[in-house]
């Protein structure tokens, strides 16, 4: 009988050890799910996986050779977030550049509502890999754009391509999605008025 | 596996306990910690959910019987597809497997009960509440969730109604239930095996559930995390999946499918175990390649973590990533092929008979393999651009889920019903159920391949006129299949009310395993004294 009991106790001890480990794994996997968020961000930043570009200005192309032997076509694509009556388009649909050469493209936005708004553009590059070689020295997407009712604005974007851009990329698309941040950006709006 | 057990002994114990520890009436079911009671409750619950989810499917098929909008409006249609998917996955298939695990694992390894009986009671009883919460969302303004069982952001964040909060909450509860169930299975298998029942002697159903439980532990917490992120994105101003706030909607899909692909193996590995028990019994030969079955199951489980992005080819991945996920997916076909090969080899030159459990298992092997083939087609990145989000996908996952998972559950039910109830099921009705199901399920799902290839999208309440004929056939198959399941209800009720020939302890001549050494019906308590294996 006493042997039976000690067996039982051994069982209990064995159980609680396994349970503790399993519960720890559950916690770990829950944390892992959240850890994937910054990991994914970092991964995309390094690999260009999701085509996001940095939203800070790059250094100028000083000291960089312009590679005149190659021409790359950059296409521009613009969209306004669903249901918002603004007009937003680039002055040219695409341009051809040599890697290393600085170009400026103007984008035009028009607020077709009778309210002041704050707009924010979000860039994305496809194929994503090209985003690693796209350097913007100036871009409207770096900051929010306050627009008065009915205002029309011309917004410049200046960029060059890193000559290290792989040979196989001849063409890529830079896309801008324009979001309405009026609610979130109210504080800034009041300042600029 | 040779087994000797003192029948008289366990029968005697059972007799005592029958009178001592079994409360009656509703209290028995509310407070039970008995693995057999809990197993039965899981099984009945899952069958109820199967009927509820099935009714929703029939609503979908009724609307799709003709092109144009006839019966339900598009928003309600989307609620139907969403709730049908959620209920079938989390309410029908998963609880059915947990019910089978509860009933069979202790009896198969010679344990008196599950290791954590009180937690077992909890993990069952929170489930009905989870589904009550989920279903009550139909009565909210805007109705139930309508974003698909995959709840992709931004559909579930920016564009969803307030029922999302109920959806998230009930997913949390279901997740907790699954995790508790998985912990129980693992602890039971690790610590409660009868002396001599070492790991490589365990029946394959136990093995496959053991591995499934680890998959559950690994991915259910990730699902809990994703639904939490959806909740905070929608209500608390975070931007995990909102590009405007610095997040990324594609991240949602990565997180969801990191859970989602292992989830599909959670729904099929226990089936492999069931079929691996039934085919040897009716082919009267030991299972061919037992060890390779164990290793194949483990490698499928391992690989299932490396293939998630095959659901996301069209989101535009770098070529290298596409190729990686394509080849990893195809690699899974290898251990799966090993399994199919082993089942066929088990039957080869066996003395086969075709009782109902065997019929369902044979149908499983053939039809699941068809689902596997369409899966390989979908894994080919360039052609997935054509197949993605069409009815071809619907055909694929119903072949693996309905003629795979559900058929194996039916096979298991027929195989073990005599053990559970103590009476043989009605043979005529069971055969009728099988043939009606087999024929109608193919009328229902096979033609979906063709409309899918022709370009009919999934999750759509209306379609182009040229798809009308096939959709009509599919809908007829749907109603036939749905109503055929009522035959199973009749069979199960007859057994529950003990209407039938008394079953011997071992009704199947070729069956192996400890569960057949105890009398039928299995006494309330079995293996209080561990059997010798
Ligand atoms: C009576 C049998 C069934 C019928 C007639 C049926 C029919 C359907 C239909 C018509 C759809 C919607 C397709 C669409 O419009 O996109 C669907 C979706 C789905 N079904 Fe079934 N089904 C049945 C059983 C099952 C079972 C047993 C399972 C799971 C084990 C299942 C899992 C799913 C899933 C996961 C979806 C996807 C839901 C979504 O798009 O979010 N179905 N089914
Ligand atoms: Cu998958």
XYZ file of C-alpha atoms and ligand atoms in Angstrom:
770
model
C 0.000 0.000 0.000
C 2.685 2.465 0.963
C 4.452 1.628 -2.240
C 1.285 2.390 -4.146
C 1.041 5.806 -2.509
C 4.555 6.760 -3.240
C 3.911 5.798 -6.818
C 0.966 8.135 -6.828
C 3.059 10.929 -5.392
C 5.663 10.329 -8.009
C 2.916 10.662 -10.591
C 1.746 13.946 -9.129
C 5.251 15.326 -9.152
C 5.794 14.136 -12.700
C 2.494 15.722 -13.719
C 3.221 19.106 -12.271
C 6.629 19.199 -13.908
C 5.148 18.496 -17.331
C 2.297 20.942 -16.739
C 4.689 23.705 -15.728
C 6.718 23.190 -18.861
C 3.673 23.122 -21.089
C 2.239 26.259 -19.516
C 5.596 27.942 -19.979
C 5.520 26.940 -23.655
C 2.045 28.410 -24.008
C 3.210 31.709 -22.516
C 6.286 31.633 -24.691
C 4.288 31.073 -27.870
C 1.853 33.840 -26.920
C 4.804 36.184 -26.464
C 6.341 34.862 -29.670
C 3.206 35.890 -31.599
C 3.720 39.460 -30.429
C 7.473 39.286 -30.895
C 6.833 38.463 -34.545
C 5.555 42.020 -35.061
C 8.906 43.806 -34.488
C 10.765 40.856 -35.981
C 8.733 41.164 -39.161
C 9.358 44.889 -39.267
C 13.094 44.415 -38.873
C 13.104 41.614 -41.424
C 11.301 43.817 -43.938
C 13.648 46.701 -43.265
C 16.671 44.526 -44.000
C 15.291 42.607 -46.975
C 12.804 45.079 -48.411
C 10.277 42.245 -48.130
C 7.177 44.426 -47.867
C 8.461 47.271 -50.078
C 8.266 49.873 -47.321
C 10.771 52.731 -47.796
C 12.363 54.668 -44.974
C 10.550 57.833 -44.034
C 13.614 59.911 -43.293
C 15.663 61.779 -45.853
C 18.683 60.008 -47.279
C 22.008 61.740 -47.702
C 22.614 63.367 -51.036
C 24.372 61.492 -53.762
C 27.626 63.355 -53.313
C 30.599 61.382 -54.408
C 28.384 58.811 -56.064
C 29.015 57.849 -59.677
C 26.187 58.141 -62.107
C 25.998 54.875 -63.995
C 25.158 56.104 -67.500
C 25.275 52.644 -68.998
C 21.994 51.683 -67.334
C 18.514 53.099 -67.469
C 15.848 52.201 -64.979
C 12.178 52.987 -65.397
C 10.432 54.184 -62.269
C 6.650 54.125 -62.424
C 4.475 56.128 -60.091
C 1.187 54.991 -58.765
C -1.102 56.915 -56.478
C -4.206 56.061 -54.539
C -6.405 57.796 -52.027
C -7.671 55.829 -49.089
C -11.196 54.534 -49.602
C -14.086 56.960 -49.600
C -12.101 60.201 -49.415
C -12.833 62.759 -52.169
C -9.340 64.045 -52.852
C -7.474 64.189 -56.089
C -3.932 62.887 -55.933
C -1.659 62.154 -58.868
C 1.917 62.517 -60.092
C 2.860 64.996 -62.823
C 4.365 62.197 -64.839
C 3.368 58.539 -64.767
C 6.904 57.249 -65.125
C 10.436 58.446 -65.677
C 13.697 56.904 -66.806
C 16.764 57.470 -64.670
C 20.386 56.431 -64.534
C 21.382 54.923 -61.211
C 23.056 57.655 -59.170
C 21.282 60.488 -60.958
C 19.056 62.836 -58.911
C 15.522 63.453 -60.161
C 12.572 65.411 -58.881
C 8.955 64.485 -59.524
C 5.997 66.618 -58.504
C 2.829 65.163 -57.076
C -0.377 67.134 -57.039
C -3.008 66.879 -54.366
C -6.334 68.625 -54.235
C -8.699 68.619 -51.309
C -12.129 68.531 -52.902
C -13.999 68.849 -49.644
C -15.080 71.982 -47.859
C -13.151 71.050 -44.733
C -9.534 71.469 -43.741
C -7.799 68.115 -43.611
C -4.473 66.562 -42.827
C -3.142 64.068 -45.323
C -0.310 61.631 -44.988
C 1.152 59.625 -47.850
C 2.568 56.163 -47.357
C 5.079 54.871 -49.891
C 5.533 51.300 -51.020
C 7.794 49.819 -53.650
C 7.216 46.772 -55.796
C 9.199 44.549 -56.160
C 10.107 45.109 -52.551
C 13.794 44.485 -53.113
C 14.117 47.753 -55.056
C 13.112 49.711 -51.956
C 16.561 49.024 -50.522
C 18.156 51.063 -53.335
C 15.679 53.916 -53.520
C 17.054 56.973 -51.721
C 14.730 59.916 -51.220
C 16.441 63.137 -50.319
C 13.154 64.996 -50.100
C 9.636 63.711 -49.943
C 6.178 64.955 -49.019
C 5.675 61.591 -47.396
C 8.137 62.468 -44.640
C 5.561 64.680 -43.006
C 1.839 65.327 -42.751
C 0.248 67.655 -45.269
C -2.322 70.124 -43.903
C -4.751 71.161 -46.637
C -7.331 73.923 -46.363
C -10.796 73.376 -47.817
C -10.493 73.132 -51.586
C -6.719 73.682 -51.484
C -4.523 72.381 -54.241
C -0.864 71.754 -53.536
C 2.168 70.685 -55.518
C 4.437 68.387 -53.547
C 7.938 67.567 -54.703
C 9.762 64.295 -54.276
C 13.454 64.088 -54.973
C 15.312 60.822 -55.247
C 18.178 58.870 -56.743
C 18.878 55.187 -57.104
C 21.846 53.571 -55.490
C 24.152 52.375 -58.305
C 24.394 49.074 -56.415
C 20.859 48.363 -57.646
C 21.027 44.816 -59.029
C 21.242 44.610 -62.820
C 18.142 42.496 -63.136
C 15.899 45.315 -61.890
C 15.050 47.450 -64.943
C 11.753 48.747 -63.758
C 9.896 49.179 -60.528
C 6.842 50.897 -59.162
C 6.713 53.459 -56.399
C 3.234 53.642 -55.019
C 1.736 56.211 -52.668
C -1.381 55.696 -50.664
C -2.814 58.906 -49.247
C -4.480 58.625 -45.844
C -6.710 61.031 -43.990
C -5.140 61.734 -40.618
C -7.370 64.695 -39.759
C -8.532 63.166 -36.499
C -5.207 61.832 -35.350
C -3.341 64.943 -36.466
C -5.632 67.577 -34.947
C -2.971 68.883 -32.581
C -0.517 69.611 -35.385
C -3.254 71.188 -37.437
C -4.056 73.698 -34.721
C -0.412 74.667 -34.521
C -0.056 75.409 -38.197
C -3.149 77.602 -38.337
C 0.777 -5.765 -29.557
C -0.065 -8.665 -27.326
C -2.140 -7.780 -24.334
C -3.187 -9.717 -21.315
C -5.481 -8.275 -18.789
C -7.551 -9.697 -16.009
C -11.003 -8.962 -17.316
C -12.765 -10.092 -14.208
C -10.748 -7.730 -12.117
C -11.528 -4.555 -13.985
C -15.132 -5.552 -14.480
C -15.439 -6.059 -10.766
C -13.974 -2.661 -9.932
C -16.252 -1.052 -12.400
C -19.238 -2.660 -10.805
C -18.410 -1.194 -7.414
C -17.835 2.279 -8.715
C -21.002 2.246 -10.697
C -22.955 2.503 -7.514
C -20.536 4.556 -5.499
C -19.371 7.515 -7.523
C -21.793 8.271 -10.284
C -24.177 11.135 -9.488
C -27.375 11.199 -11.465
C -29.240 13.675 -13.595
C -27.863 16.984 -14.749
C -25.304 17.078 -11.947
C -23.577 14.043 -13.351
C -22.887 15.900 -16.568
C -22.096 19.273 -15.052
C -19.603 18.074 -12.503
C -18.291 14.920 -14.103
C -14.590 14.379 -14.226
C -14.949 10.992 -15.882
C -13.154 10.805 -19.202
C -15.934 8.760 -20.758
C -18.678 11.205 -19.756
C -16.603 14.123 -20.951
C -15.779 12.312 -24.174
C -19.453 11.702 -24.821
C -20.305 15.327 -24.156
C -17.617 16.502 -26.552
C -18.916 14.139 -29.217
C -22.559 15.161 -28.864
C -21.590 18.820 -28.755
C -19.544 18.518 -31.903
C -22.368 16.712 -33.681
C -24.759 19.483 -32.704
C -22.312 22.052 -34.055
C -21.924 19.971 -37.211
C -25.670 20.268 -37.760
C -25.688 23.998 -36.999
C -22.736 24.667 -39.308
C -24.292 22.358 -41.879
C -27.546 24.322 -41.857
C -25.573 27.442 -42.620
C -23.861 25.663 -45.507
C -27.271 24.699 -46.846
C -28.364 28.301 -46.600
C -25.331 29.206 -48.738
C -26.110 26.447 -51.217
C -29.769 27.447 -51.402
C -28.775 30.968 -52.379
C -26.300 29.630 -54.937
C -28.830 27.243 -56.471
C -29.538 29.890 -59.088
C -27.596 32.910 -60.282
C -28.886 36.232 -58.996
C -30.000 37.130 -55.512
C -32.974 35.163 -54.246
C -33.026 34.227 -50.612
C -30.481 36.075 -48.522
C -28.755 39.401 -48.957
C -24.991 39.559 -49.590
C -24.101 40.715 -46.104
C -26.008 37.850 -44.530
C -24.419 35.507 -47.054
C -21.011 36.582 -45.806
C -22.108 35.968 -42.230
C -23.156 32.488 -43.288
C -19.818 31.573 -44.904
C -17.929 32.998 -41.933
C -19.935 31.273 -39.244
C -20.113 28.044 -41.240
C -16.317 27.942 -41.448
C -15.706 28.935 -37.841
C -18.260 26.487 -36.475
C -17.117 23.569 -38.600
C -13.457 24.082 -37.747
C -13.637 25.033 -34.075
C -17.021 23.593 -33.147
C -17.371 20.368 -35.118
C -14.037 18.877 -36.121
C -11.762 19.896 -33.253
C -14.152 19.006 -30.389
C -14.974 15.698 -32.072
C -11.301 14.772 -31.987
C -10.998 15.893 -28.370
C -14.016 13.742 -27.565
C -12.410 10.730 -29.215
C -9.166 11.453 -27.371
C -11.004 11.558 -24.074
C -12.782 8.303 -24.646
C -10.008 6.338 -26.239
C -6.589 7.513 -25.074
C -6.935 6.340 -21.439
C -8.418 3.040 -22.587
C -5.731 2.559 -25.211
C -2.804 3.140 -22.879
C -4.314 1.355 -19.885
C -4.910 4.446 -17.739
C -7.863 4.832 -15.337
C -8.697 8.356 -16.580
C -7.139 11.463 -18.054
C -4.324 12.872 -15.951
C -6.140 16.095 -15.072
C -9.819 15.217 -14.734
C -10.998 18.455 -13.203
C -9.372 20.571 -15.870
C -10.976 18.213 -18.346
C -14.395 19.202 -17.067
C -13.525 22.869 -17.465
C -12.124 22.526 -20.927
C -15.383 21.019 -22.078
C -17.812 23.261 -20.261
C -16.344 26.554 -21.433
C -16.914 25.493 -25.053
C -20.725 25.780 -25.174
C -20.369 29.279 -23.757
C -17.849 30.231 -26.400
C -20.266 29.199 -29.120
C -23.233 30.799 -27.396
C -21.331 34.075 -27.425
C -20.348 33.588 -31.053
C -23.874 32.708 -32.175
C -25.501 35.463 -30.136
C -23.693 37.947 -32.366
C -26.367 37.257 -34.988
C -28.659 39.407 -32.868
C -26.326 42.394 -32.776
C -26.784 45.396 -35.034
C -24.891 44.551 -38.212
C -25.156 40.850 -37.477
C -22.530 38.209 -36.956
C -18.940 38.418 -38.218
C -18.841 38.496 -42.005
C -15.111 38.584 -42.711
C -14.531 34.881 -43.414
C -13.179 32.344 -40.942
C -9.729 33.762 -41.747
C -10.754 37.222 -40.378
C -8.214 39.050 -42.534
C -7.413 42.591 -41.509
C -8.631 45.166 -42.517
C -11.935 43.301 -43.033
C -11.988 42.391 -39.366
C -10.641 45.734 -38.142
C -11.587 48.757 -40.234
C -14.605 47.284 -41.986
C -16.148 44.989 -39.381
C -19.167 45.479 -37.156
C -19.112 45.385 -33.376
C -19.728 41.652 -33.302
C -15.953 41.454 -33.745
C -15.587 41.897 -29.989
C -17.751 38.833 -29.380
C -15.850 36.942 -32.055
C -12.524 37.707 -30.405
C -13.783 36.851 -26.945
C -15.211 33.527 -28.008
C -12.042 32.684 -29.936
C -10.117 33.295 -26.727
C -12.338 30.854 -24.868
C -12.068 28.217 -27.597
C -8.320 28.635 -27.581
C -8.177 28.139 -23.838
C -10.307 25.052 -24.136
C -8.046 23.584 -26.822
C -4.909 24.374 -24.868
C -6.260 22.766 -21.720
C -7.299 19.740 -23.723
C -3.846 19.498 -25.270
C -2.076 19.766 -21.920
C -4.293 17.007 -20.595
C -3.517 14.725 -23.518
C 0.228 15.253 -23.230
C 0.356 14.716 -19.476
C -1.838 11.641 -19.757
C 0.296 10.081 -22.437
C 3.577 10.906 -20.742
C 2.663 9.850 -17.223
C -0.271 7.475 -17.279
C 0.797 4.674 -19.595
C 0.389 1.184 -18.175
C 3.640 -0.547 -17.288
C 5.173 -1.959 -20.441
C 3.298 0.434 -22.726
C 6.362 2.195 -24.022
C 6.162 4.911 -26.631
C 6.740 2.674 -29.615
C 3.980 0.329 -28.479
C 1.323 3.027 -28.328
C -1.495 2.733 -30.847
C -1.161 5.245 -33.682
C -4.258 7.114 -32.594
C -2.428 7.901 -29.352
C 0.708 8.867 -31.237
C -1.051 11.144 -33.675
C -2.934 12.844 -30.845
C 0.289 13.246 -28.879
C 1.821 15.132 -31.794
C -1.386 17.057 -32.447
C -1.397 18.223 -28.833
C 2.073 19.701 -29.254
C 0.888 21.490 -32.397
C -2.017 22.921 -30.397
C 0.311 24.138 -27.659
C 2.490 25.791 -30.281
C -0.119 27.582 -32.366
C -3.241 28.252 -30.318
C -1.382 30.936 -28.310
C -0.394 32.596 -31.593
C -4.051 32.614 -32.650
C -4.941 34.141 -29.283
C -2.332 36.811 -29.968
C -3.668 37.586 -33.448
C -7.280 37.949 -32.334
C -6.053 40.181 -29.514
C -4.243 42.386 -32.018
C -7.407 42.597 -34.110
C -9.304 43.637 -30.999
C -6.825 46.339 -30.028
C -6.559 47.596 -33.622
C -10.307 47.932 -33.790
C -11.018 49.338 -30.356
C -7.864 50.606 -28.690
C -6.089 52.571 -31.388
C -3.148 50.253 -32.036
C -1.936 49.820 -35.613
C -0.599 46.304 -35.879
C -2.307 45.843 -39.227
C -3.107 49.414 -40.214
C -0.702 50.869 -42.772
C -1.752 54.430 -41.938
C -0.425 53.951 -38.427
C 2.775 52.184 -39.463
C 1.450 48.634 -39.399
C 1.087 46.173 -42.224
C -2.051 44.255 -43.210
C 0.103 41.563 -44.798
C 1.572 40.912 -41.367
C -1.891 39.760 -40.342
C -1.804 37.068 -42.968
C 1.634 35.903 -41.894
C 0.547 35.641 -38.279
C -2.787 34.030 -39.100
C -1.307 31.392 -41.376
C 1.523 30.693 -38.996
C -1.326 29.404 -36.860
C -3.526 28.364 -39.768
C -1.428 25.822 -41.532
C -0.507 23.788 -38.437
C -4.219 24.080 -37.623
C -5.146 22.130 -40.742
C -2.819 19.370 -39.562
C -4.429 19.517 -36.144
C -7.599 18.613 -37.993
C -6.099 15.728 -39.954
C -3.383 14.010 -37.872
C -5.886 12.345 -35.496
C -7.705 11.096 -38.620
C -4.512 9.368 -39.658
C -4.469 7.657 -36.281
C -8.078 6.515 -36.588
C -7.622 5.085 -40.047
C -4.425 3.382 -38.918
C -6.456 1.580 -36.259
C -9.373 0.592 -38.463
C -7.687 -0.601 -41.649
C -5.561 -3.290 -39.913
C -8.639 -4.472 -37.989
C -10.647 -5.173 -41.122
C -7.739 -6.256 -43.313
C -6.748 -8.653 -40.512
C -3.112 -7.753 -40.864
C -0.903 -5.671 -38.607
C -0.366 -2.116 -39.750
C 2.352 -1.951 -42.377
C 5.269 0.244 -41.284
C 4.246 1.270 -37.766
C 7.505 3.118 -37.065
C 7.464 4.911 -40.397
C 3.913 6.064 -39.589
C 5.156 7.644 -36.368
C 8.067 9.360 -38.078
C 5.893 10.492 -40.973
C 3.419 12.058 -38.543
C 6.206 13.841 -36.699
C 7.768 15.150 -39.900
C 4.425 16.383 -41.215
C 3.961 18.245 -37.938
C 7.450 19.738 -38.143
C 7.117 20.775 -41.782
C 3.719 22.343 -41.132
C 5.526 25.310 -39.558
C 7.478 26.042 -42.731
C 4.754 26.304 -45.333
C 2.343 28.966 -44.105
C 2.934 31.435 -46.907
C 1.557 29.054 -49.554
C -1.727 30.763 -48.664
C -0.217 34.114 -49.603
C 1.480 33.689 -52.975
C -0.689 36.405 -54.499
C 0.341 39.001 -51.910
C 3.499 39.427 -53.979
C 6.433 37.723 -52.349
C 10.017 37.793 -53.564
C 10.680 34.910 -55.937
C 12.972 33.221 -53.467
C 10.285 33.147 -50.787
C 7.690 31.832 -53.229
C 9.986 29.038 -54.295
C 10.849 28.178 -50.712
C 7.215 27.860 -49.659
C 6.308 25.996 -52.811
C 8.996 23.356 -52.350
C 8.423 22.988 -48.617
C 4.748 22.401 -49.300
C 5.502 19.760 -51.868
C 7.900 18.148 -49.422
C 4.962 17.480 -47.094
C 3.529 15.273 -49.803
C 6.378 12.824 -49.126
C 5.511 11.752 -45.550
C 1.828 11.952 -46.497
C 2.523 9.633 -49.408
C 4.313 7.271 -47.022
C 1.116 7.053 -44.995
C -1.128 6.355 -47.935
C 1.357 3.764 -49.132
C 1.325 2.085 -45.717
C -2.457 1.922 -45.582
C -2.616 0.401 -49.023
C 0.132 -2.072 -48.135
C -1.747 -3.028 -44.997
C -4.718 -3.966 -47.139
C -2.596 -5.757 -49.724
C -3.421 -9.449 -49.546
C -5.341 -8.939 -46.351
C -8.523 -10.835 -45.600
C -10.654 -7.763 -45.992
C -14.265 -7.327 -44.916
C -16.295 -4.212 -45.438
C -18.050 -3.254 -42.249
C -19.135 0.381 -42.034
C -16.012 1.670 -40.213
C -13.897 0.094 -42.951
C -16.046 1.585 -45.697
C -15.576 5.069 -44.259
C -11.845 4.429 -43.874
C -11.492 3.263 -47.462
C -13.406 6.288 -48.673
C -11.105 8.371 -46.507
C -7.955 6.982 -48.102
C -9.172 7.598 -51.645
C -10.937 10.922 -51.201
C -8.385 12.430 -48.845
C -5.772 11.612 -51.459
C -7.802 13.501 -54.063
C -7.772 16.460 -51.678
C -4.028 16.021 -51.330
C -3.576 16.124 -55.093
C -5.523 19.341 -55.497
C -3.384 20.628 -52.628
C -0.252 19.967 -54.618
C -1.776 21.811 -57.545
C -2.449 24.784 -55.287
C 1.125 24.676 -54.028
C 2.494 25.458 -57.484
C 3.030 29.199 -57.220
C 2.396 30.271 -60.804
C -0.857 28.367 -61.173
C -2.046 29.396 -57.728
C -2.529 32.842 -59.230
C -5.371 31.286 -61.176
C -6.750 29.008 -58.438
C -6.449 31.357 -55.501
C -9.756 32.363 -53.886
C -11.828 30.366 -56.361
C -14.141 27.433 -55.843
C -11.186 25.184 -56.624
C -9.893 26.018 -53.160
C -13.324 25.324 -51.684
C -13.287 21.909 -53.379
C -9.767 21.232 -52.116
C -10.351 21.958 -48.475
C -13.684 20.188 -48.380
C -12.074 17.043 -49.752
C -9.508 17.115 -46.966
C -11.907 18.298 -44.272
C -15.176 16.563 -45.083
C -14.114 13.364 -46.807
C -10.917 13.495 -44.753
C -11.487 14.641 -41.192
C -15.271 14.171 -40.999
C -15.263 10.759 -42.701
C -12.565 9.550 -40.314
C -14.633 10.774 -37.377
C -17.618 8.852 -38.741
C -15.410 5.786 -39.149
C -14.215 6.162 -35.560
C -17.755 6.536 -34.299
C -18.901 3.327 -36.000
C -15.756 1.486 -34.919
C -16.077 2.351 -31.239
C -19.856 2.817 -30.858
C -20.269 -0.825 -29.718
C -17.625 -0.193 -27.063
C -19.203 3.073 -25.947
C -22.836 2.015 -25.932
C -22.687 -1.726 -25.485
C -24.912 -2.356 -28.488
C -24.133 -2.878 -32.137
C -25.228 -0.022 -34.357
C -27.987 -0.585 -36.871
C -26.076 -2.129 -39.743
C -28.585 -1.290 -42.443
C -28.863 2.348 -41.446
C -25.103 2.652 -41.149
C -24.575 1.311 -44.659
C -27.307 3.588 -45.924
C -25.564 6.482 -44.228
C -22.279 5.548 -45.831
C -23.527 5.152 -49.382
C -25.713 8.242 -49.262
C -22.811 10.260 -47.856
C -20.284 8.892 -50.313
C -22.366 9.586 -53.385
C -23.738 12.956 -52.304
C -20.418 14.283 -51.026
C -18.910 13.799 -54.470
C -21.872 15.384 -56.200
C -21.405 18.236 -53.766
C -17.689 18.849 -53.930
C -16.287 17.335 -57.114
C -17.919 19.740 -59.588
C -16.643 22.651 -57.471
C -13.219 21.917 -58.993
C -14.576 22.741 -62.434
C -16.375 25.982 -61.612
C -13.276 26.972 -59.686
C -10.991 26.386 -62.647
C -13.474 28.247 -64.814
C -13.077 31.228 -62.539
C -15.927 31.295 -60.047
C -14.679 33.104 -56.941
C -15.334 31.794 -53.449
C -17.322 33.718 -50.834
C -19.648 35.170 -53.426
C -23.454 35.215 -53.300
C -24.016 35.549 -57.039
C -22.230 34.291 -60.103
C -22.014 34.474 -63.857
C -24.763 32.702 -65.750
C -22.437 30.092 -67.301
C -21.815 28.569 -63.882
C -25.516 27.924 -63.278
C -25.712 24.236 -64.207
C -22.789 23.130 -62.092
C -23.941 25.174 -59.132
C -27.335 23.558 -59.332
C -25.758 20.102 -59.231
C -23.546 21.146 -56.339
C -26.495 22.482 -54.363
C -28.470 19.294 -54.881
C -25.460 17.327 -53.653
C -25.249 19.653 -50.670
C -28.816 19.026 -49.575
C -28.467 15.283 -50.107
C -25.281 15.202 -48.059
C -26.694 17.398 -45.328
C -29.837 15.314 -44.874
C -27.865 12.051 -45.074
C -26.223 13.036 -41.813
C -29.583 12.711 -40.090
C -29.306 8.972 -40.711
C -26.208 9.053 -38.541
C -28.169 10.891 -35.884
C -30.703 8.071 -35.948
C -27.964 5.448 -35.627
C -26.311 7.274 -32.745
C -29.617 7.777 -30.918
C -30.495 4.114 -31.303
C -27.173 3.190 -29.727
C -27.554 5.785 -26.980
C -30.928 4.270 -26.061
C -29.450 0.774 -26.233
C -31.626 -0.315 -29.124
C -29.586 -2.998 -30.815
C -27.889 -6.347 -30.438
C -25.659 -6.461 -27.351
C -22.054 -6.003 -28.379
C -19.338 -8.428 -27.265
C -16.166 -7.052 -25.672
C -14.458 -7.329 -29.033
C -16.960 -7.018 -31.859
C -14.304 -6.856 -34.597
C -12.401 -10.046 -35.184
C -9.175 -8.394 -36.259
C -9.183 -5.472 -33.821
C -6.149 -4.925 -31.632
C -5.634 -2.890 -28.505
C -6.443 -2.610 -24.826
C -9.860 -1.021 -25.374
C -11.160 -4.380 -26.589
C -10.093 -6.178 -23.408
C -12.714 -4.400 -21.303
C -16.396 -5.338 -21.570
C -18.885 -3.515 -23.798
C -20.192 -1.058 -22.835
C -16.934 0.034 -21.271
C -17.543 0.221 -17.514
C -17.598 3.673 -15.939
C -14.126 3.065 -14.561
C -11.609 1.019 -16.467
C -8.026 0.058 -15.660
C -8.125 1.186 -12.038
C -5.455 -1.440 -11.783
C -3.064 -1.020 -14.697
C -3.158 -3.884 -17.193
C -0.009 -5.757 -18.068
C 1.053 -5.042 -21.621
C -23.032 19.821 -45.486
C -21.778 19.867 -45.767
C -21.072 21.114 -46.257
C -21.440 21.954 -47.262
C -22.675 21.871 -48.155
C -20.450 22.995 -47.308
C -20.467 24.060 -48.189
C -19.663 25.171 -48.080
C -19.808 26.348 -48.852
C -20.852 26.541 -49.936
C -18.844 27.218 -48.447
C -18.673 28.646 -48.906
C -17.825 28.787 -50.055
C -17.777 30.219 -50.399
O -18.818 30.797 -50.749
O -16.680 30.740 -50.355
C -18.086 26.607 -47.440
C -16.993 27.183 -46.813
C -16.234 26.543 -45.845
N -16.454 25.282 -45.338
Fe -17.976 24.039 -45.843
N -19.507 22.769 -46.367
C -19.844 21.619 -45.699
C -19.144 21.034 -44.663
C -17.974 21.539 -44.110
C -17.207 20.898 -43.077
C -17.568 19.576 -42.417
C -16.130 21.689 -42.836
C -14.991 21.539 -41.873
C -14.628 20.490 -41.306
C -16.226 22.835 -43.682
C -15.304 23.869 -43.694
C -15.464 25.022 -44.416
C -14.580 26.153 -44.324
C -13.339 26.292 -43.422
C -15.062 27.117 -45.221
C -14.465 28.475 -45.512
C -15.244 29.541 -44.863
C -14.718 30.844 -45.289
O -14.674 31.098 -46.496
O -14.333 31.615 -44.411
N -17.355 22.714 -44.460
N -18.611 25.342 -47.219
Cu -1.578 25.648 -45.531
